[in-house]
Structure formats: structure tokens, C-alpha cells
Coordinates of C-alpha atoms in Angstrom, one line a residue:
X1 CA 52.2 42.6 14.6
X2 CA 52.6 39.2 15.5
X3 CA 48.7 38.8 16.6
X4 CA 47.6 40.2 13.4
X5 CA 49.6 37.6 11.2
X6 CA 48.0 35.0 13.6
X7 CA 44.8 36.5 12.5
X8 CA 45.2 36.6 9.0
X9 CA 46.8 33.1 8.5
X10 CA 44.0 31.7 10.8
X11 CA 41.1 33.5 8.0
X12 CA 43.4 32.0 5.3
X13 CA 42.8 28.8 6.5
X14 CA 39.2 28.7 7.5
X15 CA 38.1 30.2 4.1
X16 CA 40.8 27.3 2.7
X17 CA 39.0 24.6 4.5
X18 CA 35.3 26.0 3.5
X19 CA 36.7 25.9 0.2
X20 CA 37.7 22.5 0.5
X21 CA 34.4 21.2 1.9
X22 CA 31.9 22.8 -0.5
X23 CA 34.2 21.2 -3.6
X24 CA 34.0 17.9 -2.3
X25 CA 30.2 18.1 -1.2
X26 CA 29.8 19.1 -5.1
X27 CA 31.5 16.5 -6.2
X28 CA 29.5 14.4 -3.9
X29 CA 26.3 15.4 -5.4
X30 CA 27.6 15.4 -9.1
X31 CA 28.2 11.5 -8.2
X32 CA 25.0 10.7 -6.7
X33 CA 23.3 12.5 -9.6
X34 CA 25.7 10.0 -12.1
X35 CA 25.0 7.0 -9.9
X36 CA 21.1 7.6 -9.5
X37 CA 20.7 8.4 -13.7
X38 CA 22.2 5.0 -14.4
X39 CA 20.2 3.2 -12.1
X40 CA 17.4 4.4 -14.0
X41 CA 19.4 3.5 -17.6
X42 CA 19.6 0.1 -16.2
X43 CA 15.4 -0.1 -15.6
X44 CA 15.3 1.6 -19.3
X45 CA 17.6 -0.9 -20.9
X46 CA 15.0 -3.8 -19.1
X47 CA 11.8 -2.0 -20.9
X48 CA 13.7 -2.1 -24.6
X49 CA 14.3 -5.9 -23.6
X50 CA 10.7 -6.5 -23.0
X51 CA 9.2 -4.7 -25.6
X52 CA 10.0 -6.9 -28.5
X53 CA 8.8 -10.2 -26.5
X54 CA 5.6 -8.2 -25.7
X55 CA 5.0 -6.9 -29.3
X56 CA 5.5 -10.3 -31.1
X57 CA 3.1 -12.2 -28.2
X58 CA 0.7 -10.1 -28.9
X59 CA 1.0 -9.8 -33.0
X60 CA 0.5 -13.5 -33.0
X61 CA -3.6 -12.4 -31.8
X62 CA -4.0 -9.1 -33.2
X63 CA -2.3 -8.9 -36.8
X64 CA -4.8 -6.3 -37.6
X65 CA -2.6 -3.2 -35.4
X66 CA 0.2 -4.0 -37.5
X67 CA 0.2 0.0 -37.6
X68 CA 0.3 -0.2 -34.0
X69 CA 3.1 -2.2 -33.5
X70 CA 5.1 -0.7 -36.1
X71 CA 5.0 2.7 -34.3
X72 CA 6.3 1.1 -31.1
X73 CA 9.2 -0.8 -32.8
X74 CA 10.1 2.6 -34.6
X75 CA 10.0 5.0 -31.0
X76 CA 11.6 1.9 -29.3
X77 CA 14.7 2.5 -31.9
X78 CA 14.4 5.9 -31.5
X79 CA 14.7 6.0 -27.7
X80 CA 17.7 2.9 -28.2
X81 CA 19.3 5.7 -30.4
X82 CA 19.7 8.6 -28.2
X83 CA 21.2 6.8 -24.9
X84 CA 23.8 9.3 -25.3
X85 CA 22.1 12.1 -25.2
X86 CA 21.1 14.6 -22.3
X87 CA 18.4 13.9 -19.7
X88 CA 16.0 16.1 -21.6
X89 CA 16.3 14.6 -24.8
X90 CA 16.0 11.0 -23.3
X91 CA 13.0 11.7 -21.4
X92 CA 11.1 13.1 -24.3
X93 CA 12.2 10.1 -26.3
X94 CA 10.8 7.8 -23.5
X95 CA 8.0 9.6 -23.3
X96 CA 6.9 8.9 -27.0
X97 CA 7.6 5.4 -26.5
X98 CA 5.3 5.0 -23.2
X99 CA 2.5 6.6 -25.1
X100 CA 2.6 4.2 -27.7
X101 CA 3.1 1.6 -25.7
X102 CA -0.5 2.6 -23.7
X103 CA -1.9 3.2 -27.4
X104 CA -0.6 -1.1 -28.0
X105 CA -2.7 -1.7 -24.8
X106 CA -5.7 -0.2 -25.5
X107 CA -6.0 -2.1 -29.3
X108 CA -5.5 -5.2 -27.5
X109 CA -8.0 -4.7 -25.3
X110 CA -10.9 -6.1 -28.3
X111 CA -8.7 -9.6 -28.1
X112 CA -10.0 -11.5 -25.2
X113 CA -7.7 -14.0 -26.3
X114 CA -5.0 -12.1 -25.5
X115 CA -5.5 -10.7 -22.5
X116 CA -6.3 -14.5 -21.6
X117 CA -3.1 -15.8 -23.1
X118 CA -0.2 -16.5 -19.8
X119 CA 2.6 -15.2 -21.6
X120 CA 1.4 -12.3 -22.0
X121 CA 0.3 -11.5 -18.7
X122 CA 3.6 -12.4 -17.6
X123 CA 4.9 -10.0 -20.1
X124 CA 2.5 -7.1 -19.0
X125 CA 3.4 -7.7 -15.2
X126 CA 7.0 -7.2 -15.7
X127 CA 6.7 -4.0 -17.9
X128 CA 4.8 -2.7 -15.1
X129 CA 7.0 -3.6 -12.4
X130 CA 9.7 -2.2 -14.9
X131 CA 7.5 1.3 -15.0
X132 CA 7.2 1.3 -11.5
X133 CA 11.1 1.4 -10.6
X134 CA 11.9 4.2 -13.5
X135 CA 9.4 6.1 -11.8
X136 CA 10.9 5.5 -8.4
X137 CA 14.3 6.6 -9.7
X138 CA 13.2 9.2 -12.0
X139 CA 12.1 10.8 -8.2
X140 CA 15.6 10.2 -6.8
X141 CA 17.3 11.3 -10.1
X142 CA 15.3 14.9 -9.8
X143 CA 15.8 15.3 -6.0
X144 CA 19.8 14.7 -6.1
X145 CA 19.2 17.1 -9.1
X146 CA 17.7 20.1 -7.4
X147 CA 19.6 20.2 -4.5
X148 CA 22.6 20.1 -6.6
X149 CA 21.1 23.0 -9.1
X150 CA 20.7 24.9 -5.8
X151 CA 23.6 25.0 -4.7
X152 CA 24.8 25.6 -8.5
X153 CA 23.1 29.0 -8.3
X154 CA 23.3 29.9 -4.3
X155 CA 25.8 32.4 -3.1
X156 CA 28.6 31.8 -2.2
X157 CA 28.7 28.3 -3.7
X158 CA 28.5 29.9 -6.8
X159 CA 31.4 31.2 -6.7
X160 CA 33.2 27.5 -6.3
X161 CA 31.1 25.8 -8.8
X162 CA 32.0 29.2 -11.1
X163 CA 35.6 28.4 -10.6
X164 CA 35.5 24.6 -11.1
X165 CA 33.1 24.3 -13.5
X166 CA 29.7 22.5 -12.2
X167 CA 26.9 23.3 -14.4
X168 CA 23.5 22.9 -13.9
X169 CA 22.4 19.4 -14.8
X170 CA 19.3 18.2 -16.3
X171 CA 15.9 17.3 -14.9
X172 CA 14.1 14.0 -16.4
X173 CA 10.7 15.1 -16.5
X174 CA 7.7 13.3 -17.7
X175 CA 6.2 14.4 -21.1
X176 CA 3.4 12.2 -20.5
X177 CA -0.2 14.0 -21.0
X178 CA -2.2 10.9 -19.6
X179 CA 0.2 11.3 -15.8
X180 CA -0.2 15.3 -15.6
X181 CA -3.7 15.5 -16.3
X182 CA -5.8 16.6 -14.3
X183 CA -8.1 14.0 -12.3
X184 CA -12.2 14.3 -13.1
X185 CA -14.5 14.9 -10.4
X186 CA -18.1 14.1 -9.4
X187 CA -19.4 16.3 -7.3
X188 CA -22.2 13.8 -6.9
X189 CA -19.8 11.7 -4.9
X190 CA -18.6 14.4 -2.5
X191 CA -19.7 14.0 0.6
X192 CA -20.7 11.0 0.6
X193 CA -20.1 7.8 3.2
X194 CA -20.4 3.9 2.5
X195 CA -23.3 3.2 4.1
X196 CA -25.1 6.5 4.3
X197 CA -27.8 7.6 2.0
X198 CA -27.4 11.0 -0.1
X199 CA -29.2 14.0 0.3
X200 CA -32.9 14.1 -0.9
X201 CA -33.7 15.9 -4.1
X202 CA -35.9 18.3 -4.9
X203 CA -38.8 17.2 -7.2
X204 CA -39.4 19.1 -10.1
X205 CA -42.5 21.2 -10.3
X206 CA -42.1 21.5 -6.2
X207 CA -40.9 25.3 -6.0
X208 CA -40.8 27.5 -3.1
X209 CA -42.6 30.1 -3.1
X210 CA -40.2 31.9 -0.8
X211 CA -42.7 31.6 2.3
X212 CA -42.4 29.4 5.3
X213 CA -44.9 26.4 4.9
X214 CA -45.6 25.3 8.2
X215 CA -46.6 21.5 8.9
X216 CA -49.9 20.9 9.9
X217 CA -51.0 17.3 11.6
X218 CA -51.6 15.0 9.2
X219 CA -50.5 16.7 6.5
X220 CA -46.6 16.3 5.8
X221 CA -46.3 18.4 2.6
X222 CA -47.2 21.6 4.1
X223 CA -51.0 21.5 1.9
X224 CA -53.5 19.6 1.0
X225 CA -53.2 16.3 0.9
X226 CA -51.4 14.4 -2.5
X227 CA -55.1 13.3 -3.9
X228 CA -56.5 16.6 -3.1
X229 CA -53.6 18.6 -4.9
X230 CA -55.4 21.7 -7.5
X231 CA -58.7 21.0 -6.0
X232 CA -60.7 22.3 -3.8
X233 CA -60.3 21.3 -0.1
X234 CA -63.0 18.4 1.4
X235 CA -65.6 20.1 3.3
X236 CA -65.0 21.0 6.5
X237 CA -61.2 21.6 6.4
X238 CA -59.8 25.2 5.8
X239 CA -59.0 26.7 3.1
X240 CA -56.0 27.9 4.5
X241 CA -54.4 25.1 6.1
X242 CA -50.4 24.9 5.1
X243 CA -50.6 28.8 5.1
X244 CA -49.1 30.9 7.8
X245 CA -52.4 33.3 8.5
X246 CA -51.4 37.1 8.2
X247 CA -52.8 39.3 10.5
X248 CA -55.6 37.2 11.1
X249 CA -58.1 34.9 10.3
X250 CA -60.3 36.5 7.1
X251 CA -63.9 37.3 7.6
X252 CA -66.3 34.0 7.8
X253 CA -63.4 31.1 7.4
X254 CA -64.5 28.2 9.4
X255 CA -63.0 27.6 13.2
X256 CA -60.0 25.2 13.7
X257 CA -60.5 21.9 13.3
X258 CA -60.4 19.0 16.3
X259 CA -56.8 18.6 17.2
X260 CA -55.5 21.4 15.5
X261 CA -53.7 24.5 17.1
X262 CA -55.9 27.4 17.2
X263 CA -54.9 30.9 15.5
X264 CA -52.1 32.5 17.8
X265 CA -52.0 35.8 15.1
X266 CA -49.4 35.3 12.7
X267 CA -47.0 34.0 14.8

């Protein structure tokens, strides 16, 4: 009696201590998922700062996109707007913003005077440095996201996060078109070495008739030679040169020429 209490206060502990250590490990991750989303609030917050600079450096040389820069100031709000909001929500936000933002580059790009002028450059640098980082964390933020998810909806840690009340949490996703498109190809490219020359082509009007043509000396092309092409051969050259002979020679065609192999019968 005394062994089976033993037993059963030893199970009651063991499941007491797995209970323990799967609640803290979800805490864990429900911090690091906290800790990584505001180190990418903290890049975001950066962009909205360098927006406005960039907008009104480059409105001094192109007041012509006032359209332009009037949807990036709006979507800039917007995104400002809805820091409070869940993962999904922001990241479309942002994701409206960035494609304006591309659209502002692309206007600019019929200003040489802009893309000369310092400040601007300086501007332009730091936005993409800026880019670069929320990219880096957006990464982070979605790993820390899908292990946590995982373990959300994995037996029996479901159970615990059932009982304590982790949820799922949200995925910051790109929206952006331009980033999930898929690359173009030239299949003129592949293959191809620095250094080494690509494949000959085929000239047109050069089709094969589907029979093996047989190089003859002094005669590369497998016929007559380039001046002689749809005429007839110069006297004292076969008719048939370039042409595998089947079963034979044909009745009175002249003898092989000096320095050419004889007929061996169609082989």
C-alpha cells in the first residue's frame, strides 16, 4: 500500500513539474514574440520620421507629383494611425505605405537634379538601411511566432495553453506584390560562363533533311561549295558528293576524285 502511494505521489509530481515547465517555456515565447514586435515598432517609428524630410527634399525639385506625395503623406497617417492594432492590420498598412513610397521613387527618377542633390541621397540611404532592419526583424518576429503557434496547437501543450489562455498570435507578412513576384528568366542566359562563347545557331533556310551529311575534304558544309550552291557542280566533281551513296554508285557517275575515299557501299 505504501509503494503504491509512493507511486502515485511520485506521477503527481512529475506531471506537476511538466506542467510547470511547459507554462514558463510559453511564457518565454509569448515574451520573445513581445520583445522582437517592438524592436521592429522601433525601425517603423524611424521610417515615419524619415518620410516627411524625404518628401519635402524632394518636392522642392519635383512640384509636378504633388499627387504623389500627397498619397504618401495620407498612407503614412494611416499606418501612424493604427499602431495599436494587430500584426495583420499593421502589416497591410505598411504595406500600402512601401508601395507608395517605391511609386515616389520611380517619379523622381525624371529629376536628375534630385537624384544629384546630397540631402537627398543621405535621405534615401537611411530609409534603406531603415528597410533593411524591419525586414531582418520582421524574420525574427515570424520565427518566434511559429514556433510559439506550434506549440499553441501541439498535443499535449494544448492542453496548458487551453487552460491558461495563449492564443495564437499574428504573423507580419508582406503584402508587397513587387517582393513575392516571381523573378523573370532568360533562357538565353542559361548555361552560360564569362568567358565562353554560346552555342552556334542554326541559320535559317539550313534545314535537315533528316539524313546524315557526311563531310567531304574540302568541303565543310556537307555539299557543294557556298558559290556553287543551286547550280550545277564544276566539271569533273560528282554529282553526289555530300550524299551518303545507297546501295551503290548509279550507272555511268564518274570515279572518285584524287584524294577522296573511294565508295566502301553505303557504309
Amino acid at each position: 500500500m505504501t509503494f503504491v502511494i509512493i507511486v502515485i505521489v511520485a506521477i503527481i509530481v512529475i506531471l506537476a513539474i511538466a506542467l510547470i515547465v511547459s507554462y514558463n517555456r510559453f511564457v518565454k515565447q509569448r515574451n520573445l514574440i513581445q520583445e522582437s514586435w517592438r524592436q521592429i515598432d522601433v525601425e517603423l517609428h524611424r521610417r515615419y520620421d524619415l518620410i516627411p524630410n524625404l518628401v519635402e527634399t524632394v518636392r522642392a525639385f519635383a512640384a509636378h507629383e504633388r499627387h504623389v506625395f500627397e498619397e504618401v503623406a495620407r498612407l503614412r497617417t494611416q499606418a501612424v494611425n493604427v499602431q495599436g492594432a494587430s500584426p495583420e492590420q499593421r502589416a497591410a498598412a505598411e504595406g500600402e505605405l512601401s508601395g507608395a513610397l517605391r511609386q515616389m521613387m520611380i517619379s523622381v527618377e525624371a529629376y536628375p537634379q534630385v537624384q544629384s542633390n546630397q540631402n537627398f541621397l543621405n535621405l534615401q540611404r537611411e530609409l534603406t538601411d531603415t528597410e533593411d532592419r524591419i525586414a531582418a526583424g520582421r524574420r525574427f518576429y515570424n520565427a518566434n511566432v511559429g514556433d510559439y503557434n506550434t506549440r499553441v496547437e501541439s498535443f499535449p501543450s494544448n492542453l496548458i495553453a487551453g487552460g491558461f489562455k495563449f492564443e495564437k498570435a499574428g504573423y507580419f507578412e508582406v503584402k508587397d506584390e513587387s517582393v513575392r513576384s516571381v523573378p523573370q528568366v532568360s533562357f538565353g542566359t542559361i548555361g552560360s560562363v564569362a568567358g565562353e562563347q554560346a552555342p552556334p545557331q542554326m541559320q535559317q533556310g539550313n534545314q535537315s533533311s533528316g539524313q546524315i551529311q557526311p563531310q567531304m575534304p574540302g568541303n565543310e558544309q556537307g555539299g557543294y561549295p557556298q558559290q556553287n550552291q543551286g547550280q550545277f557542280p564544276p566539271a569533273g566533281q560528282s554529282p553526289y558528293s555530300g550524299q551518303p551513296p545507297v546501295g551503290g554508285p548509279p550507272a555511268g557517275a564518274p570515279g572518285p576524285q584524287d584524294g577522296q575515299p573511294p565508295f566502301t557501299g553505303g557504309q
